[in-house]
PDB file of C-alpha atoms in Angstrom:
ATOM      1  CA  MET A   1      -0.250   0.107   0.156  1.00 50.00           C
ATOM      2  CA  ASP A   2       1.191   3.293  -1.022  1.00 72.00           C
ATOM      3  CA  VAL A   3       1.826   5.566   1.562  1.00 76.00           C
ATOM      4  CA  ILE A   4       0.106   8.919   1.330  1.00 76.00           C
ATOM      5  CA  ASP A   5       2.135  12.225   1.232  1.00 77.00           C
ATOM      6  CA  SER A   6       0.284  14.747   3.414  1.00 79.00           C
ATOM      7  CA  ARG A   7       2.234  17.647   1.252  1.00 80.00           C
ATOM      8  CA  LYS A   8      -0.279  16.496  -2.104  1.00 82.00           C
ATOM      9  CA  VAL A   9      -3.499  16.452   0.359  1.00 92.00           C
ATOM     10  CA  ASP A  10      -6.242  18.755  -0.364  1.00 93.00           C
ATOM     11  CA  PRO A  11      -8.486  18.886   2.127  1.00 93.00           C
ATOM     12  CA  SER A  12     -11.172  21.519   0.502  1.00 94.00           C
ATOM     13  CA  PHE A  13     -10.954  19.147  -2.226  1.00 94.00           C
ATOM     14  CA  LYS A  14     -14.352  17.727  -1.640  1.00 95.00           C
ATOM     15  CA  PHE A  15     -15.906  20.619  -1.020  1.00 95.00           C
ATOM     16  CA  LYS A  16     -15.223  22.680  -4.330  1.00 91.00           C
ATOM     17  CA  ILE A  17     -16.659  18.755  -5.886  1.00 93.00           C
ATOM     18  CA  ALA A  18     -19.745  19.263  -3.632  1.00 94.00           C
ATOM     19  CA  LYS A  19     -20.099  23.265  -4.548  1.00 89.00           C
ATOM     20  CA  GLU A  20     -20.063  21.981  -8.367  1.00 84.00           C
ATOM     21  CA  GLU A  21     -23.662  21.147 -10.008  1.00 80.00           C
ATOM     22  CA  GLY A  22     -24.299  17.850  -9.196  1.00 86.00           C
ATOM     23  CA  GLY A  23     -21.500  17.114  -6.991  1.00 91.00           C
ATOM     24  CA  GLU A  24     -22.676  17.569  -3.604  1.00 94.00           C
ATOM     25  CA  GLY A  25     -23.958  13.919  -3.194  1.00 94.00           C
ATOM     26  CA  ILE A  26     -19.871  13.028  -2.615  1.00 96.00           C
ATOM     27  CA  LEU A  27     -20.498  13.799   0.518  1.00 96.00           C
ATOM     28  CA  LYS A  28     -23.151  11.282   1.205  1.00 95.00           C
ATOM     29  CA  CYS A  29     -20.596   8.313  -0.039  1.00 95.00           C
ATOM     30  CA  PHE A  30     -19.117   5.872   2.341  1.00 92.00           C
ATOM     31  CA  ALA A  31     -16.926   4.345  -0.159  1.00 90.00           C
ATOM     32  CA  CYS A  32     -18.663   0.874   0.314  1.00 93.00           C
ATOM     33  CA  GLY A  33     -18.468  -0.046  -3.172  1.00 92.00           C
ATOM     34  CA  ALA A  34     -21.890  -0.907  -4.703  1.00 93.00           C
ATOM     35  CA  CYS A  35     -21.479   1.390  -7.454  1.00 92.00           C
ATOM     36  CA  THR A  36     -18.016  -0.174  -8.985  1.00 90.00           C
ATOM     37  CA  ALA A  37     -19.352  -4.131  -8.608  1.00 88.00           C
ATOM     38  CA  ARG A  38     -22.617  -2.495 -11.503  1.00 82.00           C
ATOM     39  CA  CYS A  39     -19.954  -0.493 -13.299  1.00 86.00           C
ATOM     40  CA  PRO A  40     -19.612  -1.528 -16.888  1.00 82.00           C
ATOM     41  CA  GLU A  41     -16.553   0.394 -17.342  1.00 82.00           C
ATOM     42  CA  MET A  42     -14.392  -2.050 -14.992  1.00 83.00           C
ATOM     43  CA  ASP A  43     -14.499  -4.849 -17.555  1.00 80.00           C
ATOM     44  CA  VAL A  44     -13.128  -2.678 -19.514  1.00 80.00           C
ATOM     45  CA  LYS A  45     -10.115  -1.502 -17.213  1.00 84.00           C
ATOM     46  CA  PRO A  46     -10.143  -2.026 -13.823  1.00 86.00           C
ATOM     47  CA  GLU A  47      -8.293   0.951 -13.269  1.00 87.00           C
ATOM     48  CA  TRP A  48     -11.715   2.448 -14.133  1.00 88.00           C
ATOM     49  CA  ASN A  49     -12.872   2.536 -10.486  1.00 92.00           C
ATOM     50  CA  ALA A  50     -15.802   5.131  -9.565  1.00 92.00           C
ATOM     51  CA  ARG A  51     -15.403   3.835  -5.955  1.00 94.00           C
ATOM     52  CA  VAL A  52     -11.335   4.562  -5.892  1.00 94.00           C
ATOM     53  CA  ILE A  53     -11.905   7.864  -7.544  1.00 94.00           C
ATOM     54  CA  ILE A  54     -13.960   9.265  -4.529  1.00 95.00           C
ATOM     55  CA  ARG A  55     -12.278   7.834  -2.163  1.00 95.00           C
ATOM     56  CA  LYS A  56      -9.365   9.611  -3.147  1.00 94.00           C
ATOM     57  CA  ALA A  57     -11.547  12.709  -3.924  1.00 95.00           C
ATOM     58  CA  LEU A  58     -12.676  12.536   0.033  1.00 95.00           C
ATOM     59  CA  LEU A  59      -8.964  12.302   0.995  1.00 94.00           C
ATOM     60  CA  GLY A  60      -8.032  15.442  -0.767  1.00 94.00           C
ATOM     61  CA  LEU A  61      -5.970  13.639  -3.171  1.00 94.00           C
ATOM     62  CA  LYS A  62      -6.771  16.150  -5.752  1.00 92.00           C
ATOM     63  CA  GLU A  63      -3.839  15.267  -8.342  1.00 90.00           C
ATOM     64  CA  GLU A  64      -4.592  11.455  -8.453  1.00 91.00           C
ATOM     65  CA  VAL A  65      -8.382  12.234  -9.395  1.00 93.00           C
ATOM     66  CA  LEU A  66      -7.732  14.953 -11.764  1.00 89.00           C
ATOM     67  CA  THR A  67      -5.563  12.879 -14.247  1.00 87.00           C
ATOM     68  CA  SER A  68      -7.971  10.144 -13.795  1.00 88.00           C
ATOM     69  CA  GLU A  69      -9.644   8.987 -17.046  1.00 84.00           C
ATOM     70  CA  PHE A  70     -12.636   7.596 -15.615  1.00 87.00           C
ATOM     71  CA  PHE A  71     -14.493  10.759 -14.986  1.00 85.00           C
ATOM     72  CA  TRP A  72     -14.404  11.605 -18.754  1.00 80.00           C
ATOM     73  CA  ILE A  73     -15.985   8.031 -19.756  1.00 79.00           C
ATOM     74  CA  CYS A  74     -18.087   7.259 -16.962  1.00 83.00           C
ATOM     75  CA  SER A  75     -21.487   6.091 -19.416  1.00 74.00           C
ATOM     76  CA  ALA A  76     -23.893   7.300 -16.916  1.00 70.00           C
ATOM     77  CA  HIS A  77     -25.908   3.978 -17.238  1.00 75.00           C
ATOM     78  CA  TYR A  78     -27.460   4.261 -13.672  1.00 80.00           C
ATOM     79  CA  GLY A  79     -26.550   0.757 -12.709  1.00 83.00           C
ATOM     80  CA  CYS A  80     -24.916   2.480  -9.675  1.00 88.00           C
ATOM     81  CA  LEU A  81     -27.135   4.605  -8.704  1.00 89.00           C
ATOM     82  CA  GLU A  82     -29.816   2.065  -8.591  1.00 88.00           C
ATOM     83  CA  LYS A  83     -27.484   0.101  -6.019  1.00 89.00           C
ATOM     84  CA  CYS A  84     -26.435   2.870  -3.704  1.00 93.00           C
ATOM     85  CA  PRO A  85     -27.018   2.627  -0.014  1.00 94.00           C
ATOM     86  CA  GLN A  86     -26.751   6.200   0.236  1.00 94.00           C
ATOM     87  CA  LYS A  87     -28.575   7.244  -3.887  1.00 94.00           C
ATOM     88  CA  VAL A  88     -25.187   9.420  -4.804  1.00 94.00           C
ATOM     89  CA  ASN A  89     -25.302   9.799  -8.384  1.00 92.00           C
ATOM     90  CA  VAL A  90     -22.186   8.557  -9.579  1.00 92.00           C
ATOM     91  CA  LYS A  91     -22.332  10.128 -12.837  1.00 88.00           C
ATOM     92  CA  GLU A  92     -23.312  14.047 -11.814  1.00 90.00           C
ATOM     93  CA  VAL A  93     -20.073  13.523  -8.834  1.00 93.00           C
ATOM     94  CA  MET A  94     -18.147  12.536 -12.191  1.00 91.00           C
ATOM     95  CA  ASN A  95     -19.304  15.562 -14.149  1.00 86.00           C
ATOM     96  CA  ALA A  96     -18.527  17.536 -10.819  1.00 89.00           C
ATOM     97  CA  VAL A  97     -15.056  16.542 -10.807  1.00 90.00           C
ATOM     98  CA  ARG A  98     -14.616  16.825 -14.657  1.00 84.00           C
ATOM     99  CA  ASP A  99     -15.922  20.742 -13.950  1.00 80.00           C
ATOM    100  CA  ALA A 100     -13.268  20.910 -11.176  1.00 83.00           C
ATOM    101  CA  ARG A 101     -10.623  20.060 -13.537  1.00 82.00           C
ATOM    102  CA  LEU A 102     -11.523  22.317 -16.150  1.00 73.00           C
ATOM    103  CA  LEU A 103     -11.603  25.102 -13.520  1.00 72.00           C
ATOM    104  CA  GLU A 104      -7.746  24.249 -13.190  1.00 72.00           C
ATOM    105  CA  GLU A 105      -7.265  24.471 -16.719  1.00 63.00           C
ATOM    106  CA  GLN A 106      -8.563  28.359 -16.921  1.00 52.00           C
ATOM    107  CA  THR A 107      -6.702  30.711 -18.923  1.00 45.00           C
ATOM    108  CA  GLU A 108      -7.364  34.407 -19.582  1.00 46.00           C
ATOM    109  CA  ASP A 109      -7.864  35.852 -22.988  1.00 45.00           C
ATOM    110  CA  PHE A 110      -6.464  38.887 -24.646  1.00 44.00           C
ATOM    111  CA  THR A 111      -9.306  41.137 -22.477  1.00 49.00           C
ATOM    112  CA  GLY A 112      -8.334  39.297 -19.077  1.00 50.00           C
ATOM    113  CA  LYS A 113     -11.603  37.654 -18.795  1.00 53.00           C
ATOM    114  CA  LYS A 114     -11.125  34.156 -17.460  1.00 52.00           C
ATOM    115  CA  THR A 115     -12.378  31.253 -20.661  1.00 50.00           C
ATOM    116  CA  LYS A 116     -12.053  27.501 -19.972  1.00 53.00           C
ATOM    117  CA  LYS A 117      -9.710  26.086 -22.648  1.00 54.00           C
ATOM    118  CA  TYR A 118     -11.235  23.534 -25.091  1.00 60.00           C
ATOM    119  CA  LEU A 119     -14.463  22.752 -24.374  1.00 72.00           C
ATOM    120  CA  ASP A 120     -17.940  23.901 -24.327  1.00 82.00           C
ATOM    121  CA  MET A 121     -20.016  22.604 -21.024  1.00 74.00           C
ATOM    122  CA  ASP A 122     -22.718  24.371 -22.356  1.00 83.00           C
ATOM    123  CA  PHE A 123     -23.295  22.890 -25.527  1.00 89.00           C
ATOM    124  CA  LYS A 124     -25.334  19.707 -24.563  1.00 88.00           C
ATOM    125  CA  TYR A 125     -27.492  22.287 -23.041  1.00 88.00           C
ATOM    126  CA  THR A 126     -28.493  24.052 -25.848  1.00 91.00           C
ATOM    127  CA  ILE A 127     -28.752  20.762 -27.709  1.00 92.00           C
ATOM    128  CA  THR A 128     -31.568  19.980 -25.002  1.00 90.00           C
ATOM    129  CA  GLN A 129     -33.293  22.877 -25.086  1.00 89.00           C
ATOM    130  CA  ASN A 130     -33.641  22.429 -29.101  1.00 86.00           C
ATOM    131  CA  LYS A 131     -37.419  19.905 -29.076  1.00 86.00           C
ATOM    132  CA  ALA A 132     -35.481  17.463 -30.927  1.00 86.00           C
ATOM    133  CA  GLY A 133     -32.518  17.267 -28.968  1.00 89.00           C
ATOM    134  CA  LYS A 134     -34.710  16.408 -25.786  1.00 87.00           C
ATOM    135  CA  ASP A 135     -33.559  12.958 -25.800  1.00 87.00           C
ATOM    136  CA  LEU A 136     -29.790  13.549 -25.395  1.00 89.00           C
ATOM    137  CA  TYR A 137     -29.427  12.427 -21.641  1.00 82.00           C
ATOM    138  CA  GLU A 138     -31.071   9.355 -22.121  1.00 84.00           C
ATOM    139  CA  CYS A 139     -28.261   8.218 -23.645  1.00 85.00           C
ATOM    140  CA  PHE A 140     -26.029   5.972 -21.715  1.00 77.00           C
ATOM    141  CA  SER A 141     -23.239   5.374 -24.380  1.00 75.00           C
ATOM    142  CA  CYS A 142     -24.329   1.470 -24.422  1.00 80.00           C
ATOM    143  CA  GLY A 143     -23.232   1.659 -28.539  1.00 83.00           C
ATOM    144  CA  THR A 144     -26.377  -0.001 -29.626  1.00 87.00           C
ATOM    145  CA  CYS A 145     -27.078   2.604 -32.321  1.00 90.00           C
ATOM    146  CA  THR A 146     -23.386   2.621 -33.387  1.00 88.00           C
ATOM    147  CA  ALA A 147     -23.675  -1.520 -33.927  1.00 87.00           C
ATOM    148  CA  GLY A 148     -26.959  -1.310 -36.228  1.00 86.00           C
ATOM    149  CA  CYS A 149     -25.822   1.677 -38.040  1.00 90.00           C
ATOM    150  CA  PRO A 150     -26.445   1.116 -42.215  1.00 89.00           C
ATOM    151  CA  GLU A 151     -23.568   4.388 -42.044  1.00 90.00           C
ATOM    152  CA  ARG A 152     -20.826   2.507 -40.424  1.00 86.00           C
ATOM    153  CA  GLU A 153     -20.910   0.340 -43.348  1.00 84.00           C
ATOM    154  CA  LEU A 154     -19.679   3.303 -45.624  1.00 87.00           C
ATOM    155  CA  ASP A 155     -16.726   4.213 -42.725  1.00 86.00           C
ATOM    156  CA  SER A 156     -16.205   2.430 -39.599  1.00 82.00           C
ATOM    157  CA  LEU A 157     -15.566   6.660 -38.240  1.00 83.00           C
ATOM    158  CA  TYR A 158     -19.083   6.900 -38.501  1.00 89.00           C
ATOM    159  CA  SER A 159     -20.801   6.505 -35.111  1.00 90.00           C
ATOM    160  CA  PRO A 160     -23.751   8.038 -33.604  1.00 91.00           C
ATOM    161  CA  ARG A 161     -22.439   7.262 -29.969  1.00 88.00           C
ATOM    162  CA  LYS A 162     -18.789   9.013 -30.754  1.00 87.00           C
ATOM    163  CA  VAL A 163     -20.981  11.781 -31.514  1.00 92.00           C
ATOM    164  CA  ILE A 164     -23.253  11.879 -28.703  1.00 90.00           C
ATOM    165  CA  LYS A 165     -20.035  11.145 -26.222  1.00 84.00           C
ATOM    166  CA  ASN A 166     -18.441  14.160 -27.376  1.00 86.00           C
ATOM    167  CA  VAL A 167     -21.500  16.491 -26.846  1.00 89.00           C
ATOM    168  CA  LEU A 168     -21.626  15.090 -23.332  1.00 82.00           C
ATOM    169  CA  LEU A 169     -17.624  15.945 -23.130  1.00 78.00           C
ATOM    170  CA  GLY A 170     -18.211  19.413 -24.386  1.00 83.00           C
ATOM    171  CA  MET A 171     -16.366  18.750 -27.383  1.00 84.00           C
ATOM    172  CA  LYS A 172     -18.084  21.487 -29.778  1.00 88.00           C
ATOM    173  CA  ASP A 173     -15.697  21.292 -32.503  1.00 87.00           C
ATOM    174  CA  PRO A 174     -15.250  17.683 -33.106  1.00 87.00           C
ATOM    175  CA  VAL A 175     -18.728  17.375 -32.921  1.00 92.00           C
ATOM    176  CA  PHE A 176     -19.718  19.706 -35.650  1.00 92.00           C
ATOM    177  CA  CYS A 177     -16.585  18.565 -37.717  1.00 89.00           C
ATOM    178  CA  ASN A 178     -17.813  15.163 -37.901  1.00 90.00           C
ATOM    179  CA  LYS A 179     -19.533  13.814 -41.286  1.00 90.00           C
ATOM    180  CA  PHE A 180     -21.927  12.101 -39.613  1.00 92.00           C
ATOM    181  CA  VAL A 181     -24.122  14.673 -38.352  1.00 92.00           C
ATOM    182  CA  GLU A 182     -24.994  15.575 -42.084  1.00 89.00           C
ATOM    183  CA  ILE A 183     -25.154  11.753 -43.453  1.00 90.00           C
ATOM    184  CA  CYS A 184     -26.994  10.325 -41.022  1.00 90.00           C
ATOM    185  CA  SER A 185     -30.072   8.547 -43.103  1.00 83.00           C
ATOM    186  CA  SER A 186     -33.032   8.833 -40.691  1.00 79.00           C
ATOM    187  CA  HIS A 187     -33.452   4.788 -41.338  1.00 83.00           C
ATOM    188  CA  HIS A 188     -34.748   4.872 -37.085  1.00 83.00           C
ATOM    189  CA  ARG A 189     -32.785   1.142 -37.145  1.00 86.00           C
ATOM    190  CA  CYS A 190     -31.273   2.581 -34.488  1.00 88.00           C
ATOM    191  CA  PHE A 191     -34.128   3.944 -32.526  1.00 87.00           C
ATOM    192  CA  THR A 192     -35.584   0.846 -32.769  1.00 88.00           C
ATOM    193  CA  GLN A 193     -33.208  -0.851 -31.419  1.00 87.00           C
ATOM    194  CA  CYS A 194     -32.269   1.842 -28.380  1.00 90.00           C
ATOM    195  CA  PRO A 195     -32.864  -0.087 -25.327  1.00 88.00           C
ATOM    196  CA  GLN A 196     -33.520   3.921 -24.105  1.00 87.00           C
ATOM    197  CA  GLY A 197     -35.399   4.909 -27.562  1.00 90.00           C
ATOM    198  CA  VAL A 198     -33.263   7.900 -27.959  1.00 91.00           C
ATOM    199  CA  GLU A 199     -33.835   9.223 -31.530  1.00 91.00           C
ATOM    200  CA  ILE A 200     -30.632   9.693 -33.031  1.00 91.00           C
ATOM    201  CA  PRO A 201     -31.943  11.013 -36.763  1.00 91.00           C
ATOM    202  CA  LYS A 202     -33.893  13.892 -34.123  1.00 92.00           C
ATOM    203  CA  LEU A 203     -30.892  14.206 -32.185  1.00 93.00           C
ATOM    204  CA  MET A 204     -28.505  14.787 -35.601  1.00 93.00           C
ATOM    205  CA  ASN A 205     -30.568  17.166 -36.434  1.00 92.00           C
ATOM    206  CA  ALA A 206     -30.563  18.930 -33.715  1.00 93.00           C
ATOM    207  CA  ILE A 207     -26.981  19.452 -33.966  1.00 94.00           C
ATOM    208  CA  LYS A 208     -27.322  20.477 -37.457  1.00 92.00           C
ATOM    209  CA  ASN A 209     -29.900  23.101 -36.992  1.00 91.00           C
ATOM    210  CA  ILE A 210     -27.519  24.551 -33.705  1.00 93.00           C
ATOM    211  CA  ALA A 211     -24.174  24.767 -36.396  1.00 92.00           C
ATOM    212  CA  MET A 212     -26.322  26.662 -38.853  1.00 90.00           C
ATOM    213  CA  LYS A 213     -27.675  29.090 -36.391  1.00 90.00           C
ATOM    214  CA  GLU A 214     -24.113  29.697 -35.056  1.00 89.00           C
ATOM    215  CA  GLY A 215     -22.723  29.863 -38.747  1.00 86.00           C
ATOM    216  CA  TYR A 216     -20.572  26.971 -38.744  1.00 83.00           C
ATOM    217  CA  ASN A 217     -19.139  26.528 -42.481  1.00 71.00           C
ATOM    218  CA  ARG A 218     -17.391  23.354 -42.767  1.00 61.00           C
ATOM    219  CA  THR A 219     -14.597  24.572 -45.065  1.00 56.00           C
ATOM    220  CA  THR A 220     -13.607  27.329 -42.529  1.00 48.00           C
ATOM    221  CA  LYS A 221     -12.755  24.467 -40.196  1.00 48.00           C
TER     222      LYS A 221
END
């Protein structure tokens, strides 16, 4: 077992996470491990462990938490929430950790205003405000849509799952640059097979509409 260096401990870190929207649940966690037992990401990589991330955050191991991959790939399946005796919404806590990471990366632009690099965390909210994008939060990135998508036969990079995941991460430019958004053929096979009933074609249309409203032009990107 590694010895914790007290010089690297930030006792206030858990409270910073708790102040972020959705992060308040971290203070209710007593690290029982019920979330990890139900986590599909653990089958992919054992290091992706929700219990360990939350435990480290509670201990104040800020650097170890913010350099973890897990809070980026948490797929929002909510199986952890169903089993948690404290009803901690792990996905929301991971979002709060991610926001804390983004705050660490803030820079000043030429006006002196604080800005976040790379990611637009309001992007997903913009999409859900569009009637066609209302299903966004129902997706937990299972990949059923991509597995049944005929566009994948044209190009293996065409993946509705990847587009939605990038939206949730706030990766606005990569979403607008993704050709799949334009060529989604509205066959609705994904919709009929999706366990959450997410209407992928409508979601892609919502993204296209927002891109047009913002004056996005592929030739300029």
